[in-house]
CSV table of C-alpha atoms in Angstrom, one decimal:
chain,number,residue,atom,x,y,z
A,1,MET,CA,15.8,-14.8,-2.3
A,2,THR,CA,14.3,-12.2,0.0
A,3,THR,CA,10.6,-12.7,0.6
A,4,LEU,CA,8.4,-9.6,1.1
A,5,ILE,CA,5.1,-10.0,2.7
A,6,LEU,CA,3.2,-6.9,1.5
A,7,ALA,CA,0.2,-5.8,3.5
A,8,ARG,CA,-2.3,-3.0,2.9
A,9,HIS,CA,-3.0,-0.9,6.0
A,10,GLY,CA,-6.2,-1.4,8.0
A,11,GLU,CA,-9.4,0.6,7.4
A,12,THR,CA,-9.8,4.3,7.9
A,13,ASP,CA,-13.1,6.3,8.0
A,14,TRP,CA,-12.1,7.6,4.5
A,15,ASN,CA,-11.8,4.0,3.2
A,16,ARG,CA,-15.2,3.2,4.7
A,17,ASP,CA,-16.7,6.3,3.0
A,18,GLY,CA,-15.0,5.6,-0.4
A,19,ARG,CA,-12.8,8.8,-0.2
A,20,PHE,CA,-9.5,9.1,-2.1
A,21,GLN,CA,-6.7,9.4,0.5
A,22,GLY,CA,-3.5,9.7,-1.3
A,23,HIS,CA,-1.0,11.6,0.9
A,24,ALA,CA,-3.7,12.6,3.4
A,25,ASP,CA,-3.1,11.1,6.8
A,26,PRO,CA,-6.3,9.9,8.4
A,27,PRO,CA,-5.8,7.4,11.2
A,28,LEU,CA,-7.1,3.8,11.4
A,29,ASN,CA,-10.7,3.6,12.7
A,30,ALA,CA,-11.8,0.9,15.2
A,31,ARG,CA,-12.3,-1.7,12.4
A,32,GLY,CA,-8.9,-0.9,11.0
A,33,ARG,CA,-7.2,-1.5,14.4
A,34,GLU,CA,-9.1,-4.8,14.6
A,35,GLN,CA,-7.9,-5.7,11.1
A,36,ALA,CA,-4.3,-4.9,12.2
A,37,ARG,CA,-4.7,-7.1,15.3
A,38,GLU,CA,-6.0,-9.9,13.0
A,39,LEU,CA,-3.1,-9.4,10.7
A,40,ALA,CA,-0.7,-9.7,13.7
A,41,GLU,CA,-2.4,-13.0,14.7
A,42,LEU,CA,-2.2,-14.3,11.1
A,43,LEU,CA,1.6,-13.5,11.0
A,44,ALA,CA,2.3,-14.6,14.5
A,45,ASP,CA,4.2,-17.8,13.5
A,46,GLU,CA,5.9,-16.3,10.5
A,47,PRO,CA,9.7,-15.8,11.0
A,48,ILE,CA,9.6,-12.1,10.1
A,49,GLU,CA,13.0,-10.4,10.6
A,50,ALA,CA,12.1,-6.8,9.8
A,51,ILE,CA,9.0,-4.6,9.4
A,52,TYR,CA,8.8,-1.6,7.1
A,53,SER,CA,6.0,0.9,6.7
A,54,SER,CA,4.9,3.9,4.8
A,55,ASP,CA,5.2,7.1,6.9
A,56,LEU,CA,1.5,7.7,6.7
A,57,ARG,CA,-0.3,7.1,10.0
A,58,ARG,CA,-2.7,4.4,8.7
A,59,ALA,CA,0.1,2.2,7.5
A,60,HIS,CA,2.5,2.9,10.3
A,61,GLU,CA,-0.2,2.1,13.0
A,62,THR,CA,-1.0,-1.1,11.2
A,63,ALA,CA,2.7,-2.1,11.1
A,64,ARG,CA,3.2,-1.1,14.7
A,65,ILE,CA,0.4,-3.4,15.9
A,66,VAL,CA,2.1,-6.3,14.1
A,67,ALA,CA,5.6,-5.2,15.3
A,68,ASP,CA,4.4,-5.1,19.0
A,69,ARG,CA,3.3,-8.7,18.7
A,70,LYS,CA,6.6,-9.7,17.1
A,71,GLY,CA,8.9,-7.7,19.4
A,72,LEU,CA,10.3,-5.7,16.4
A,73,GLU,CA,10.7,-2.1,15.5
A,74,VAL,CA,9.1,-0.5,12.5
A,75,VAL,CA,11.3,1.1,9.9
A,76,VAL,CA,9.5,4.1,8.3
A,77,ASP,CA,10.0,4.7,4.6
A,78,PRO,CA,8.3,7.6,2.9
A,79,GLN,CA,8.9,6.0,-0.5
A,80,LEU,CA,6.2,3.4,0.5
A,81,ARG,CA,3.5,6.1,0.5
A,82,GLU,CA,0.3,5.9,-1.5
A,83,ARG,CA,0.0,7.7,-4.8
A,84,ASP,CA,-0.4,11.4,-4.5
A,85,VAL,CA,-4.0,12.3,-5.7
A,86,GLY,CA,-3.6,16.1,-5.4
A,87,HIS,CA,-6.8,18.0,-5.1
A,88,TRP,CA,-8.9,14.9,-5.2
A,89,SER,CA,-7.8,14.0,-1.7
A,90,GLY,CA,-10.9,13.6,0.5
A,91,LEU,CA,-13.3,13.3,-2.4
A,92,THR,CA,-15.4,10.3,-3.4
A,93,ALA,CA,-15.3,8.9,-7.0
A,94,ALA,CA,-18.8,10.3,-7.5
A,95,GLU,CA,-17.7,13.8,-6.4
A,96,ILE,CA,-14.7,13.6,-8.7
A,97,GLU,CA,-16.9,12.4,-11.5
A,98,GLU,CA,-19.2,15.4,-11.0
A,99,ARG,CA,-16.4,18.1,-10.5
A,100,PHE,CA,-13.6,16.8,-12.7
A,101,PRO,CA,-15.1,14.4,-15.4
A,102,ASP,CA,-12.2,15.0,-17.9
A,103,GLN,CA,-9.6,14.4,-15.2
A,104,ILE,CA,-11.1,11.2,-14.0
A,105,ARG,CA,-11.4,9.9,-17.5
A,106,LEU,CA,-7.7,10.5,-18.1
A,107,TRP,CA,-6.9,9.0,-14.7
A,108,ARG,CA,-8.7,5.8,-15.6
A,109,GLU,CA,-6.9,5.7,-19.0
A,110,GLY,CA,-3.6,5.8,-17.1
A,111,ALA,CA,-2.7,9.4,-18.0
A,112,VAL,CA,-1.7,11.9,-15.4
A,113,ALA,CA,-4.7,14.0,-14.8
A,114,VAL,CA,-3.9,15.1,-11.3
A,115,GLY,CA,-1.3,14.2,-8.7
A,116,GLU,CA,1.3,11.6,-9.3
A,117,SER,CA,1.6,9.4,-12.4
A,118,ARG,CA,1.4,5.6,-12.3
A,119,GLU,CA,5.0,5.5,-13.6
A,120,SER,CA,6.2,7.7,-10.8
A,121,LEU,CA,4.4,5.7,-8.1
A,122,ALA,CA,5.7,2.4,-9.6
A,123,ALA,CA,9.3,3.7,-9.8
A,124,ARG,CA,9.2,4.9,-6.2
A,125,VAL,CA,7.8,1.8,-4.6
A,126,VAL,CA,9.8,-0.7,-6.7
A,127,GLU,CA,13.0,1.2,-5.8
A,128,ALA,CA,11.9,1.0,-2.1
A,129,ALA,CA,11.2,-2.8,-2.4
A,130,HIS,CA,14.6,-3.4,-4.0
A,131,ARG,CA,16.4,-1.4,-1.3
A,132,ILE,CA,14.6,-3.3,1.4
A,133,ALA,CA,15.5,-6.6,-0.2
A,134,VAL,CA,19.1,-5.7,-0.5
A,135,ALA,CA,19.2,-4.8,3.2
A,136,HIS,CA,17.7,-8.2,4.1
A,137,PRO,CA,19.1,-10.9,1.9
A,138,ASP,CA,17.3,-14.2,2.2
A,139,GLU,CA,15.1,-12.9,5.0
A,140,LEU,CA,11.3,-12.6,5.4
A,141,VAL,CA,10.3,-8.9,5.7
A,142,LEU,CA,6.8,-7.4,6.2
A,143,VAL,CA,6.1,-4.2,4.3
A,144,VAL,CA,2.9,-2.3,5.2
A,145,THR,CA,1.9,0.1,2.5
A,146,HIS,CA,-1.2,1.2,0.5
A,147,GLY,CA,-3.5,-0.1,-2.3
A,148,GLY,CA,-1.9,1.8,-5.1
A,149,ALA,CA,1.6,0.8,-4.1
A,150,LEU,CA,0.6,-2.8,-3.8
A,151,ARG,CA,-0.9,-2.7,-7.3
A,152,MET,CA,2.4,-1.5,-8.7
A,153,LEU,CA,4.4,-4.2,-6.9
A,154,ARG,CA,2.0,-6.9,-8.0
A,155,HIS,CA,2.5,-5.6,-11.5
A,156,ALA,CA,6.3,-5.6,-11.1
A,157,ALA,CA,6.0,-9.2,-9.9
A,158,GLY,CA,4.3,-10.2,-13.1
A,159,ARG,CA,0.9,-10.9,-11.5
A,160,ASP,CA,-1.1,-8.1,-13.2
A,161,GLU,CA,0.1,-7.4,-16.7
A,162,HIS,CA,-2.3,-4.6,-17.5
A,163,LEU,CA,-3.0,-3.2,-14.0
A,164,SER,CA,-6.6,-4.5,-14.4
A,165,ALA,CA,-6.8,-6.9,-11.4
A,166,PRO,CA,-9.1,-5.9,-8.5
A,167,GLY,CA,-7.6,-3.7,-5.9
A,168,PHE,CA,-6.6,-4.8,-2.4
A,169,GLY,CA,-8.8,-5.0,0.6
A,170,ASN,CA,-7.7,-3.4,3.9
A,171,ALA,CA,-5.1,-5.6,5.6
A,172,GLU,CA,-4.9,-7.9,2.6
A,173,LEU,CA,-1.6,-9.6,1.9
A,174,LEU,CA,0.6,-10.2,-1.2
A,175,LYS,CA,3.8,-12.2,-1.1
A,176,ILE,CA,6.6,-11.6,-3.6
A,177,GLY,CA,10.1,-12.8,-3.9
A,178,VAL,CA,13.1,-10.6,-4.8
A,179,LEU,CA,16.1,-12.2,-6.4
A,180,ASP,CA,18.9,-10.6,-8.4
A,181,GLY,CA,16.9,-7.4,-8.8
A,182,GLY,CA,13.8,-9.1,-10.1
A,183,PHE,CA,10.4,-9.7,-8.6
A,184,ARG,CA,8.2,-12.7,-8.8
A,185,GLY,CA,4.8,-13.5,-7.2
A,186,LEU,CA,4.8,-16.2,-4.6
A,187,ASP,CA,1.2,-16.9,-3.9
């Protein structure tokens, strides 16, 4: 079984301000870099054999801070990106509620109102996780990605049947096992 340690990137100013990021590319802020250093410390004794990251700067920088501590390279994978939120990028939930009330209602119901569907995001990140697991049989791999991607992988691992569990905090971890093409939660 391949074990994937999934981590959400550290904080950005947009996270702090409650802005939808999607495919936008803001960098980590000072707190986010500190969270990444804390993550590197937390994982210091883990026998991680590879590190993968979304191509978005906030995830890549988080992964790089851990990789520097481990003496590893970061493999960048665009399929690990966050869900595309289209023209909501940079807006807060309150701003979206005010400007696009019908769209946000549909979004909350799981329908495609703007950007990428849940199904598209799930298919993309699950395929990436499978590909990573196949490349690293029976190894421990760190994957640094985004909150939406983590929710889909948690769901695929049977840990959130209705996608109703709380989201992930910045630099929060989730551990899943991948065996014979299936996922299972490990923590």
